[in-house]
Short mmCIF file of C-alpha atoms in Angstrom, two decimals:
data_model
loop_
_atom_site.label_atom_id
_atom_site.label_comp_id
_atom_site.label_asym_id
_atom_site.label_seq_id
_atom_site.Cartn_x
_atom_site.Cartn_y
_atom_site.Cartn_z
CA MET A 941 96.09 105.13 142.03
CA GLU A 942 98.75 102.42 142.27
CA LYS A 943 96.84 100.27 139.76
CA ILE A 944 96.65 103.16 137.30
CA ASP A 945 100.38 103.82 137.65
CA ILE A 946 101.20 100.15 137.04
CA GLU A 947 98.98 100.13 133.95
CA ALA A 948 100.56 103.35 132.65
CA SER A 949 104.02 101.91 133.26
CA LYS A 950 103.15 98.76 131.29
CA ASN A 951 101.79 100.88 128.45
CA GLU A 952 104.87 103.09 128.46
CA ASP A 953 107.26 100.16 128.30
CA HIS A 954 105.27 98.57 125.46
CA ASN A 955 105.04 101.74 123.38
CA LYS A 956 108.64 102.80 123.89
CA LEU A 957 109.77 99.35 122.74
CA ALA A 958 107.58 99.77 119.65
CA VAL A 959 109.15 103.16 118.92
CA SER A 960 112.63 101.68 119.45
CA ASP A 961 111.77 98.98 116.92
CA LEU A 962 110.62 101.70 114.51
CA HIS A 963 113.98 103.48 114.76
CA LYS A 964 115.90 100.22 114.24
CA ARG A 965 113.88 99.52 111.10
CA LEU A 966 114.59 103.04 109.82
CA VAL A 967 118.34 102.67 110.41
CA LYS A 968 118.27 99.56 108.22
CA VAL A 969 116.25 101.33 105.52
CA TYR A 970 118.62 104.31 105.52
CA GLN A 971 121.48 101.99 104.50
CA GLY A 972 119.95 101.77 101.03
CA GLY A 973 121.72 99.18 98.90
CA GLY A 974 124.28 98.46 101.63
CA GLU A 975 127.96 99.23 102.26
CA LYS A 976 129.33 97.54 99.12
CA HIS A 977 127.06 99.39 96.69
CA THR A 978 127.44 102.65 98.60
CA ALA A 979 131.25 102.46 98.42
CA LYS A 980 131.06 101.77 94.68
CA HIS A 981 128.70 104.73 94.25
CA LYS A 982 130.98 107.12 96.17
CA ALA A 983 134.05 105.94 94.25
CA LYS A 984 132.52 107.72 91.24
CA GLY A 985 132.66 110.99 93.16
CA LYS A 986 128.94 110.99 93.89
CA MET A 987 127.02 111.63 97.10
CA THR A 988 124.33 109.19 98.15
CA ALA A 989 120.68 110.18 97.73
CA ARG A 990 120.29 111.02 101.41
CA GLU A 991 123.57 112.98 101.47
CA ARG A 992 122.38 115.01 98.49
CA ILE A 993 119.14 115.83 100.28
CA ASP A 994 121.02 116.79 103.46
CA VAL A 995 123.20 119.24 101.52
CA LEU A 996 120.23 120.65 99.57
CA LEU A 997 117.84 121.29 102.47
CA ASP A 998 118.14 124.20 104.90
CA LYS A 999 120.19 123.24 107.95
CA GLY A 1000 118.18 122.87 111.16
CA ALA A 1001 114.80 123.24 109.43
CA PRO A 1002 112.14 120.57 110.00
CA ARG A 1003 111.60 117.85 107.42
CA ILE A 1004 109.41 114.78 106.97
CA GLU A 1005 110.09 111.72 104.83
CA ILE A 1006 107.38 110.18 102.68
CA GLY A 1007 107.44 106.43 102.09
CA ALA A 1008 110.62 105.45 103.93
CA PHE A 1009 109.17 101.93 104.28
CA ALA A 1010 107.89 101.72 100.70
CA ALA A 1011 108.50 98.20 99.28
CA ASP A 1012 109.67 96.98 102.71
CA GLY A 1013 109.64 93.18 102.67
CA MET A 1014 108.66 93.13 98.99
CA TYR A 1015 110.63 91.92 95.93
CA LYS A 1016 112.55 89.35 97.97
CA ASP A 1017 113.13 87.29 94.82
CA HIS A 1018 115.05 90.25 93.39
CA GLY A 1019 117.09 91.06 96.49
CA GLY A 1020 114.67 93.65 97.90
CA CYS A 1021 114.27 97.34 97.16
CA PRO A 1022 114.74 99.53 100.29
CA SER A 1023 112.55 102.65 100.24
CA ALA A 1024 111.54 101.55 96.73
CA GLY A 1025 114.90 102.87 95.52
CA VAL A 1026 113.93 106.52 95.87
CA VAL A 1027 114.01 108.98 98.78
CA VAL A 1028 111.15 111.52 99.08
CA VAL A 1029 111.32 114.36 101.62
CA ILE A 1030 109.25 117.46 102.31
CA GLY A 1031 111.55 120.17 103.62
CA TYR A 1032 112.85 123.68 102.97
CA VAL A 1033 115.28 124.90 100.32
CA SER A 1034 116.31 128.54 100.66
CA LYS A 1035 113.44 128.92 103.17
CA ARG A 1036 110.86 127.73 100.61
CA GLN A 1037 108.90 124.58 101.42
CA CYS A 1038 109.20 121.97 98.67
CA ILE A 1039 109.28 118.25 97.99
CA VAL A 1040 112.51 116.51 96.94
CA VAL A 1041 112.62 113.21 95.02
CA ALA A 1042 116.06 111.56 94.88
CA ASN A 1043 116.83 108.26 93.15
CA ASP A 1044 118.97 105.95 95.28
CA ALA A 1045 121.48 104.51 92.81
CA THR A 1046 122.86 102.15 95.50
CA VAL A 1047 119.64 100.15 95.09
CA LYS A 1048 119.75 98.29 91.77
CA ALA A 1049 121.41 101.33 90.13
CA GLY A 1050 118.29 103.35 90.88
CA ALA A 1051 116.11 101.12 88.68
CA TRP A 1052 112.36 101.56 88.84
CA PHE A 1053 110.35 98.77 90.50
CA PRO A 1054 106.53 98.91 90.56
CA MET A 1055 106.59 100.53 94.02
CA THR A 1056 109.17 103.05 92.78
CA GLY A 1057 106.61 104.26 90.28
CA LYS A 1058 103.86 104.37 92.90
CA LYS A 1059 106.08 106.35 95.28
CA ASN A 1060 107.10 108.85 92.60
CA LEU A 1061 103.45 109.34 91.69
CA ARG A 1062 102.62 109.92 95.36
CA ALA A 1063 105.30 112.62 95.51
CA GLN A 1064 103.85 114.29 92.43
CA GLU A 1065 100.35 114.00 93.87
CA ILE A 1066 101.48 115.84 97.01
CA ALA A 1067 103.12 118.52 94.85
CA MET A 1068 99.97 118.98 92.73
CA GLU A 1069 97.53 118.99 95.66
CA ASN A 1070 99.55 121.57 97.55
CA ARG A 1071 101.17 123.43 94.64
CA LEU A 1072 104.56 122.62 96.17
CA PRO A 1073 107.74 123.12 94.13
CA ILE A 1074 109.27 119.72 93.35
CA ILE A 1075 112.97 118.99 92.89
CA TYR A 1076 114.12 115.76 91.21
CA LEU A 1077 117.65 114.49 91.88
CA VAL A 1078 117.94 112.00 89.02
CA ASP A 1079 120.28 109.00 89.13
CA SER A 1080 118.53 105.98 87.63
CA ALA A 1081 119.13 103.12 85.24
CA GLY A 1082 115.46 103.20 84.21
CA VAL A 1083 112.80 100.49 84.42
CA PHE A 1084 113.74 97.25 86.22
CA LEU A 1085 113.39 95.00 83.18
CA PRO A 1086 112.46 91.71 84.94
CA MET A 1087 109.28 93.46 86.14
CA GLN A 1088 108.68 95.75 83.16
CA ASP A 1089 105.11 94.51 82.68
CA GLU A 1090 104.22 95.83 86.15
CA ILE A 1091 105.74 99.29 85.71
CA PHE A 1092 105.55 100.26 82.05
CA PRO A 1093 102.15 100.58 80.34
CA ASP A 1094 99.28 101.19 82.75
CA LYS A 1095 97.65 104.43 83.92
CA GLU A 1096 99.41 104.41 87.30
CA HIS A 1097 102.75 103.24 85.88
CA PHE A 1098 105.98 104.89 84.70
CA GLY A 1099 104.47 106.96 81.89
CA ARG A 1100 102.15 108.76 84.27
CA ILE A 1101 105.21 110.52 85.70
CA PHE A 1102 105.77 112.44 82.47
CA ARG A 1103 102.07 113.18 82.08
CA ASN A 1104 102.21 114.73 85.56
CA ASN A 1105 105.30 116.74 84.57
CA ALA A 1106 103.23 118.32 81.82
CA VAL A 1107 100.19 118.91 84.02
CA MET A 1108 102.26 120.51 86.79
CA SER A 1109 103.91 122.79 84.28
CA SER A 1110 100.49 123.95 83.10
CA MET A 1111 99.51 124.54 86.75
CA GLY A 1112 102.54 126.76 87.31
CA ILE A 1113 104.15 124.39 89.82
CA THR A 1114 107.93 124.80 89.80
CA GLN A 1115 109.84 121.66 88.76
CA ILE A 1116 113.64 121.51 88.88
CA ALA A 1117 115.57 118.42 87.77
CA ALA A 1118 119.23 117.70 88.40
CA VAL A 1119 120.79 114.88 86.37
CA MET A 1120 123.41 113.56 88.77
CA GLY A 1121 123.83 110.09 87.28
CA SER A 1122 122.22 107.94 84.62
CA CYS A 1123 119.04 109.14 82.95
CA VAL A 1124 118.14 106.76 80.14
CA ALA A 1125 115.37 105.76 77.74
CA GLY A 1126 111.90 106.99 78.74
CA GLY A 1127 113.34 108.35 81.99
CA ALA A 1128 115.21 110.96 79.95
CA TYR A 1129 111.96 112.85 79.51
CA LEU A 1130 111.50 113.66 83.21
CA PRO A 1131 114.28 116.27 83.55
CA ILE A 1132 113.54 117.78 80.17
CA MET A 1133 109.84 118.12 80.95
CA SER A 1134 110.78 120.02 84.10
CA ASP A 1135 111.11 123.82 84.07
CA GLU A 1136 114.87 123.83 84.51
CA ALA A 1137 117.44 121.07 84.18
CA LEU A 1138 120.95 120.81 85.60
CA ILE A 1139 123.56 118.16 84.77
CA VAL A 1140 126.76 117.13 86.56
CA GLU A 1141 130.00 116.73 84.59
CA LYS A 1142 131.38 113.18 84.16
CA THR A 1143 128.63 111.49 86.21
CA GLY A 1144 125.43 112.84 84.65
CA SER A 1145 124.18 111.54 81.31
CA ILE A 1146 120.96 111.72 79.31
CA PHE A 1147 120.11 109.65 76.27
CA LEU A 1148 117.25 107.65 74.80
CA ALA A 1149 119.65 104.78 74.14
CA GLY A 1150 123.14 104.17 75.57
CA SER A 1151 126.28 103.55 73.54
CA TYR A 1152 125.86 99.74 73.48
CA LEU A 1153 122.31 99.97 72.19
CA VAL A 1154 123.30 102.63 69.64
CA LYS A 1155 126.02 100.30 68.35
CA ALA A 1156 123.56 97.41 68.10
CA ALA A 1157 120.81 99.50 66.52
CA ILE A 1158 122.63 101.65 63.94
CA GLY A 1159 126.27 100.53 64.09
CA GLU A 1160 127.59 103.84 65.45
CA ASP A 1161 130.65 103.73 67.73
CA ILE A 1162 130.40 106.39 70.45
CA ASP A 1163 131.04 106.64 74.20
CA ASN A 1164 128.32 107.64 76.67
CA GLU A 1165 129.93 110.96 77.62
CA THR A 1166 130.09 112.14 74.02
CA LEU A 1167 126.65 110.72 73.32
CA GLY A 1168 124.82 112.40 76.20
CA GLY A 1169 127.12 113.86 78.85
CA ALA A 1170 127.13 117.29 80.47
CA THR A 1171 129.16 119.07 77.78
CA THR A 1172 127.05 117.60 74.97
CA HIS A 1173 123.73 118.63 76.46
CA SER A 1174 124.84 122.00 77.88
CA GLN A 1175 126.89 123.22 74.91
CA ILE A 1176 125.69 121.33 71.81
CA SER A 1177 122.11 120.04 72.13
CA GLY A 1178 120.89 122.69 74.57
CA VAL A 1179 118.88 120.03 76.41
CA THR A 1180 120.10 121.14 79.88
CA ASP A 1181 120.23 124.64 81.33
CA TYR A 1182 123.13 124.42 83.81
CA GLN A 1183 126.42 122.53 83.67
CA CYS A 1184 127.77 121.66 87.14
CA LYS A 1185 131.25 120.58 88.22
CA ASP A 1186 130.10 118.07 90.84
CA ASP A 1187 127.22 117.19 93.14
CA ALA A 1188 127.97 120.02 95.59
CA ASP A 1189 128.04 122.62 92.79
CA CYS A 1190 124.77 121.29 91.40
CA LEU A 1191 122.98 121.45 94.74
CA LYS A 1192 124.31 124.97 95.35
CA LYS A 1193 122.84 126.10 92.02
CA ILE A 1194 119.46 124.60 92.91
CA ARG A 1195 119.44 126.54 96.18
CA ALA A 1196 120.23 129.72 94.23
CA ILE A 1197 117.32 129.07 91.84
CA MET A 1198 114.90 128.36 94.70
CA ASP A 1199 115.98 131.56 96.43
CA LYS A 1200 114.43 133.60 93.62
CA LEU A 1201 110.94 132.05 93.55
CA GLY A 1202 107.96 134.36 93.99
CA LYS A 1203 105.72 134.07 97.04
CA PRO A 1204 103.15 131.24 97.03
CA LYS A 1205 99.41 131.78 97.18
CA ASP A 1206 97.68 131.80 100.57
CA ALA A 1207 94.67 129.60 101.30
CA GLY A 1208 93.82 131.75 104.32
CA PHE A 1209 94.03 129.18 107.13
CA SER A 1210 94.20 130.69 110.62
CA ARG A 1211 97.56 130.56 112.38
CA GLU A 1212 98.57 132.09 115.70
CA LYS A 1213 101.82 131.91 117.62
CA PRO A 1214 102.57 128.20 118.24
CA ALA A 1215 102.46 126.87 121.79
CA PRO A 1216 103.37 123.42 123.13
CA PRO A 1217 100.73 121.29 124.86
CA LYS A 1218 100.43 121.99 128.59
CA ALA A 1219 100.22 118.26 129.24
CA ASP A 1220 103.48 116.36 128.77
CA GLU A 1221 103.56 114.92 125.23
CA LYS A 1222 105.66 111.97 126.38
CA GLU A 1223 102.75 110.77 128.51
CA ILE A 1224 101.19 109.50 125.27
CA TYR A 1225 103.28 106.37 125.74
CA GLY A 1226 101.62 105.66 129.08
CA ILE A 1227 98.08 106.45 127.90
CA LEU A 1228 97.99 104.32 124.75
CA PRO A 1229 97.17 100.73 125.85
CA ASP A 1230 99.58 97.86 125.33
CA GLU A 1231 96.73 95.86 123.76
CA ARG A 1232 94.52 97.15 120.95
CA ALA A 1233 91.28 95.95 122.55
CA LYS A 1234 91.72 97.92 125.78
CA PRO A 1235 89.73 101.17 126.19
CA TYR A 1236 91.25 104.59 126.92
CA ASP A 1237 90.14 108.21 126.79
CA MET A 1238 91.06 109.79 123.44
CA ARG A 1239 90.72 113.23 125.07
CA GLU A 1240 93.92 112.46 126.99
CA LEU A 1241 95.80 111.93 123.74
CA ILE A 1242 94.34 115.07 122.18
CA ALA A 1243 95.47 117.09 125.23
CA ARG A 1244 99.04 116.03 124.43
CA LEU A 1245 98.84 116.89 120.73
CA VAL A 1246 97.22 120.35 120.67
CA ASP A 1247 98.55 123.78 121.62
CA GLY A 1248 98.04 124.59 125.28
CA SER A 1249 96.11 121.29 125.59
CA GLU A 1250 93.02 123.38 124.69
CA PHE A 1251 90.22 121.51 122.89
CA THR A 1252 86.85 123.22 122.31
CA GLU A 1253 84.56 120.24 122.01
CA TYR A 1254 81.57 120.30 119.64
CA LYS A 1255 78.38 118.47 120.77
CA GLN A 1256 80.24 116.96 123.72
CA GLY A 1257 77.26 115.10 125.18
CA TYR A 1258 75.93 113.74 121.87
CA GLY A 1259 77.28 110.92 119.73
CA GLN A 1260 80.01 110.23 122.24
CA SER A 1261 81.83 107.46 120.36
CA ILE A 1262 83.31 110.19 118.15
CA LEU A 1263 84.95 113.33 119.53
CA THR A 1264 84.75 116.51 117.47
CA GLY A 1265 86.13 119.93 118.27
CA TYR A 1266 88.43 122.84 117.49
CA ALA A 1267 92.04 123.26 118.54
CA ARG A 1268 95.39 124.53 117.30
CA ILE A 1269 98.42 122.47 116.34
CA ASP A 1270 101.68 124.41 116.11
CA GLY A 1271 99.57 127.54 115.82
CA TRP A 1272 97.36 126.24 112.97
CA ALA A 1273 93.60 126.11 113.57
CA VAL A 1274 92.29 122.56 113.08
CA GLY A 1275 89.05 120.66 113.40
CA ILE A 1276 89.60 117.28 115.06
CA VAL A 1277 87.49 114.18 114.40
CA ALA A 1278 88.60 111.35 116.70
CA ASN A 1279 87.28 107.95 117.69
CA GLN A 1280 86.60 107.73 121.41
CA ARG A 1281 87.88 104.40 122.76
CA LYS A 1282 86.38 104.89 126.21
CA VAL A 1283 83.09 103.09 126.86
CA VAL A 1284 80.50 105.81 127.51
CA LYS A 1285 76.85 106.06 128.54
CA SER A 1286 74.53 108.42 126.68
CA LYS A 1287 71.94 110.69 128.34
CA LYS A 1288 69.37 108.04 127.43
CA GLY A 1289 71.34 105.51 129.45
CA GLU A 1290 72.57 103.60 126.38
CA MET A 1291 76.08 102.19 126.42
CA GLN A 1292 78.37 103.06 123.50
CA PHE A 1293 81.41 100.86 123.00
CA GLY A 1294 84.79 102.39 122.32
CA GLY A 1295 85.97 102.60 118.72
CA VAL A 1296 82.54 101.88 117.23
CA ILE A 1297 80.70 104.48 115.12
CA TYR A 1298 77.00 104.83 116.00
CA SER A 1299 74.30 106.71 114.08
CA ASP A 1300 74.42 109.74 116.38
CA SER A 1301 78.22 109.85 116.17
CA ALA A 1302 78.15 109.73 112.37
CA ASP A 1303 75.51 112.49 112.32
CA LYS A 1304 77.62 114.66 114.63
CA ALA A 1305 80.79 114.12 112.60
CA THR A 1306 78.98 114.97 109.36
CA ARG A 1307 77.74 118.27 110.74
CA PHE A 1308 81.16 119.11 112.17
CA ILE A 1309 82.96 118.39 108.88
CA ALA A 1310 80.48 120.70 107.11
CA ASN A 1311 81.17 123.42 109.71
CA CYS A 1312 84.94 123.16 109.17
CA ASN A 1313 84.45 123.50 105.42
CA GLN A 1314 82.30 126.59 105.95
CA LYS A 1315 84.93 128.12 108.25
CA ASN A 1316 87.95 127.09 106.10
CA ILE A 1317 89.51 125.01 108.88
CA PRO A 1318 91.73 121.99 108.00
CA LEU A 1319 90.57 118.64 109.38
CA VAL A 1320 92.61 116.17 111.44
CA PHE A 1321 91.28 112.60 111.82
CA LEU A 1322 92.59 110.49 114.70
CA GLN A 1323 91.67 106.91 113.85
CA ASP A 1324 91.10 104.13 116.35
CA VAL A 1325 87.99 102.62 114.85
CA THR A 1326 86.62 99.09 114.74
CA GLY A 1327 83.77 99.94 112.35
CA PHE A 1328 80.09 100.90 112.42
CA MET A 1329 77.66 99.46 114.97
CA VAL A 1330 75.82 96.36 113.73
CA GLY A 1331 72.63 94.57 114.80
CA SER A 1332 68.89 95.05 114.33
CA ARG A 1333 68.67 98.14 116.52
CA SER A 1334 71.35 99.94 114.49
CA GLU A 1335 69.98 98.79 111.14
CA HIS A 1336 66.44 99.88 112.03
CA GLY A 1337 67.85 103.19 113.23
CA GLY A 1338 69.42 103.84 109.83
CA ILE A 1339 73.11 103.27 110.54
CA ILE A 1340 73.81 102.75 106.83
CA LYS A 1341 72.13 106.05 105.98
CA ASP A 1342 73.98 107.98 108.69
CA GLY A 1343 77.27 106.31 107.83
CA ALA A 1344 76.76 107.23 104.18
CA LYS A 1345 76.28 110.88 105.18
CA MET A 1346 79.59 110.87 107.01
CA VAL A 1347 81.40 109.21 104.10
CA ASN A 1348 79.79 111.77 101.79
CA ALA A 1349 81.02 114.67 103.91
CA VAL A 1350 84.56 113.27 104.07
CA SER A 1351 84.59 112.62 100.33
CA ASN A 1352 83.42 116.10 99.34
CA SER A 1353 85.40 118.10 101.89
CA VAL A 1354 87.39 120.87 100.20
CA VAL A 1355 89.55 121.82 103.19
CA PRO A 1356 92.73 119.75 103.51
CA LYS A 1357 92.47 116.56 105.55
CA PHE A 1358 95.18 114.83 107.58
CA THR A 1359 94.84 111.34 109.03
CA VAL A 1360 96.71 109.75 111.92
CA VAL A 1361 96.07 106.04 112.51
CA VAL A 1362 96.54 105.77 116.26
CA GLY A 1363 95.24 102.23 116.68
CA ASN A 1364 92.65 100.18 114.83
CA SER A 1365 91.54 101.13 111.33
CA TYR A 1366 88.98 98.52 110.36
CA GLY A 1367 86.49 98.13 107.54
CA ALA A 1368 84.13 100.96 106.69
CA GLY A 1369 85.44 102.80 109.74
CA ASN A 1370 88.68 103.34 107.81
CA TYR A 1371 86.64 104.98 105.04
CA ALA A 1372 84.49 107.22 107.24
CA MET A 1373 87.55 108.38 109.18
CA CYS A 1374 89.37 109.46 106.01
CA GLY A 1375 91.48 106.45 105.08
CA LYS A 1376 93.85 106.53 102.09
CA ALA A 1377 90.99 106.21 99.57
CA TYR A 1378 89.55 109.56 100.74
CA ASP A 1379 92.49 111.75 99.75
CA PRO A 1380 94.05 112.91 103.01
CA ARG A 1381 96.89 115.29 102.17
CA LEU A 1382 99.07 113.14 104.45
CA ILE A 1383 98.26 109.87 106.24
CA VAL A 1384 100.54 108.35 108.88
CA GLY A 1385 100.36 105.59 111.44
CA TRP A 1386 101.83 105.15 114.90
CA PRO A 1387 103.60 101.84 115.62
CA SER A 1388 100.35 100.84 117.37
CA ALA A 1389 98.34 101.08 114.13
CA ASN A 1390 96.42 98.20 112.56
CA VAL A 1391 94.85 98.48 109.10
CA ALA A 1392 92.47 95.70 108.07
CA VAL A 1393 88.96 94.87 106.94
CA MET A 1394 88.25 93.50 110.44
CA GLY A 1395 90.00 92.66 113.70
CA GLY A 1396 92.49 89.79 113.78
CA ASP A 1397 90.54 87.46 116.07
CA GLN A 1398 87.29 87.79 114.15
CA ALA A 1399 88.99 87.42 110.78
CA ALA A 1400 91.06 84.43 111.90
CA LYS A 1401 87.96 82.62 113.15
CA VAL A 1402 86.10 83.27 109.90
CA LEU A 1403 89.07 82.08 107.84
CA LEU A 1404 89.41 79.04 110.13
CA GLN A 1405 85.82 78.03 109.49
CA ILE A 1406 86.35 78.29 105.73
CA GLU A 1407 89.58 76.26 105.75
CA VAL A 1408 88.25 73.57 108.11
CA ALA A 1409 85.11 73.19 105.99
CA ALA A 1410 87.25 72.76 102.86
CA LEU A 1411 89.45 70.13 104.55
CA LYS A 1412 86.44 68.19 105.82
CA GLY A 1413 84.96 68.39 102.35
CA ARG A 1414 88.04 66.51 101.12
CA GLY A 1415 87.44 63.84 103.71
CA GLU A 1416 90.09 64.92 106.25
CA GLU A 1417 89.45 64.48 109.95
CA ILE A 1418 90.18 67.67 111.91
CA THR A 1419 91.24 67.17 115.52
CA LYS A 1420 91.16 69.91 118.15
CA GLU A 1421 94.97 70.09 117.98
CA ARG A 1422 94.95 70.44 114.17
CA GLU A 1423 92.33 73.17 114.42
CA GLU A 1424 94.47 75.10 116.92
CA GLU A 1425 97.50 74.73 114.63
CA ILE A 1426 95.53 76.07 111.65
CA LEU A 1427 94.16 78.95 113.73
CA GLY A 1428 97.66 79.91 114.94
CA ARG A 1429 99.01 79.93 111.38
CA ILE A 1430 96.09 82.04 110.13
CA ARG A 1431 96.45 84.50 113.02
CA ALA A 1432 100.19 84.94 112.40
CA LYS A 1433 99.70 85.61 108.68
CA TYR A 1434 96.77 87.95 109.26
CA HIS A 1435 98.65 89.84 111.99
CA GLU A 1436 101.59 90.43 109.64
CA SER A 1437 99.30 91.84 106.94
CA THR A 1438 97.63 94.28 109.37
CA SER A 1439 100.82 95.81 110.79
CA PRO A 1440 101.60 99.47 110.06
CA TYR A 1441 104.81 98.41 108.29
CA TYR A 1442 102.87 96.23 105.86
CA ALA A 1443 100.60 99.21 105.15
CA ALA A 1444 103.54 101.61 104.78
CA ALA A 1445 105.36 99.20 102.43
CA ARG A 1446 102.40 99.51 100.05
CA LEU A 1447 102.02 103.27 100.64
CA TRP A 1448 98.60 102.91 102.27
CA LEU A 1449 100.39 105.04 104.88
CA ASP A 1450 102.89 107.76 104.01
CA ALA A 1451 104.95 106.86 107.07
CA VAL A 1452 105.09 105.08 110.40
CA ILE A 1453 106.04 107.72 112.96
CA ASP A 1454 106.87 108.17 116.61
CA PRO A 1455 103.73 109.70 118.23
CA LEU A 1456 105.91 112.63 119.32
CA GLU A 1457 106.42 113.55 115.64
CA THR A 1458 102.69 113.96 114.99
CA ARG A 1459 102.56 117.73 115.53
CA THR A 1460 105.42 118.28 113.07
CA TRP A 1461 103.72 116.19 110.37
CA ILE A 1462 100.40 118.00 110.74
CA SER A 1463 102.00 121.44 110.89
CA MET A 1464 104.17 120.91 107.81
CA GLY A 1465 101.20 119.37 106.03
CA ILE A 1466 98.98 122.38 106.69
CA GLU A 1467 101.78 124.75 105.69
CA ALA A 1468 102.02 122.90 102.38
CA ALA A 1469 98.24 122.95 101.92
CA SER A 1470 98.11 126.67 102.69
CA GLN A 1471 99.73 127.31 99.29
CA SER A 1472 96.74 125.79 97.46
CA PRO A 1473 93.38 127.54 97.96
CA ALA A 1474 90.26 125.44 97.27
CA THR A 1475 89.04 125.60 93.68
CA ARG A 1476 85.43 124.54 94.37
CA GLU A 1477 82.71 125.02 96.97
CA PHE A 1478 81.81 122.38 99.54
CA ASN A 1479 78.74 120.48 98.31
CA MET A 1480 77.56 117.13 99.66
CA GLY A 1481 75.24 116.39 96.73
CA VAL A 1482 72.15 114.18 97.17
CA LEU A 1483 71.63 112.65 100.63
CA GLN A 1484 69.14 110.29 102.24
CA THR A 1485 67.70 112.30 105.13
#
């Protein structure tokens, strides 16, 4: 017992430090462009992007932020771009769940970097998948010109935003745009392609070309306010629908508009009265190992995530390297597919290593996913997977065929899917357990997450062999000390690229979260998904049996 307590204490210290580091990183991100640019922004009588969101959203209601770490550590040559220069939050406005997209003009005047475009498209994707109303708080100088070739012309670039505006309008998804600062060139189309547009006096402006460009192009002398300010577009051109005195007035009008929306559709997911887990949620910190290779019982984590700690396990004694079963999270019925990290012995006496997917586990998961689709139950994937089992025994047993069935089921699932990367997320295991490529409605990672094609030690050794062979091929003599130096450098670089923050910077994860926030993310995600009934039947197509 004493040994267990010591181990739990070590785990708790490690994980709490990781969560503390997460919060420190977030504090830095929340500063946006920094004190100097924030002061300059406020001197114009404007709120910051996060202040605008705080005023807009219902007080005391839950919220989750998408992509807070987007572009983290990227664009260093251009001074960085915290949160990709745009803040995206799912929350409640006048008691209606919606997604808010607010340009942060303290970051390069709200200019669009490549990751800004990707993050905006992710916000629109969430809105379209879930039929969520979307509110744009516009304050942007347009495309960041030094990187225009990476943001302007391609399918997943800037222009896709306006295409999505049109598609969402045809789908009946409410779009409200508030012009609270600059809105220039191609960016001017976003608010006007929304259902309703508001503009703030003196600070808001919309034009295809500003006064300097107009002067250069056609020789006309005109100031920006007369060219495309609030009075011009609200009283002369008719481009905007509401003229607002200031930011506060604008946000108040948006709340009034949202208050009148009709009720959303209902996808029919089961929800009962929410209940907290019986087991203490904070014990997650002591259960999750301080090293990724150490085994643990995933059932212990599940007991601290689900209502009443009640988990009805499906095929408990079969395919034990994956756990499947039914539970409730914040009252919502869910089907859980989780990698079991505990080493287990099957009824046949065969050992199954933690985090590895075997043929029987893949078969079980496939059947369970099909059951959840038949019963209209959302799926939650808890990832801590090192991949599929390899070797002659697995190959002869058809591991590729069984793995393909599982991937097929995940791909064709019509109920909403939510993915939490608890620990490892390696190779094809990432795919089978509903990684980003498999359209989870939301995908988050804990600070303990690792996303990579393979584990760090294996990858580093493979890369070492390649580099040493290349050096020897050039006639260099490689000593043991030089080999260790090369291996250390490779490990450090590989470790950095597998961290959850690296993944979140590139939006492979929607967020890095404290494990104690997991229930909120899943609950709000299912609530969003409940507004969008499935439009097709579950069908797995052709399978190798």
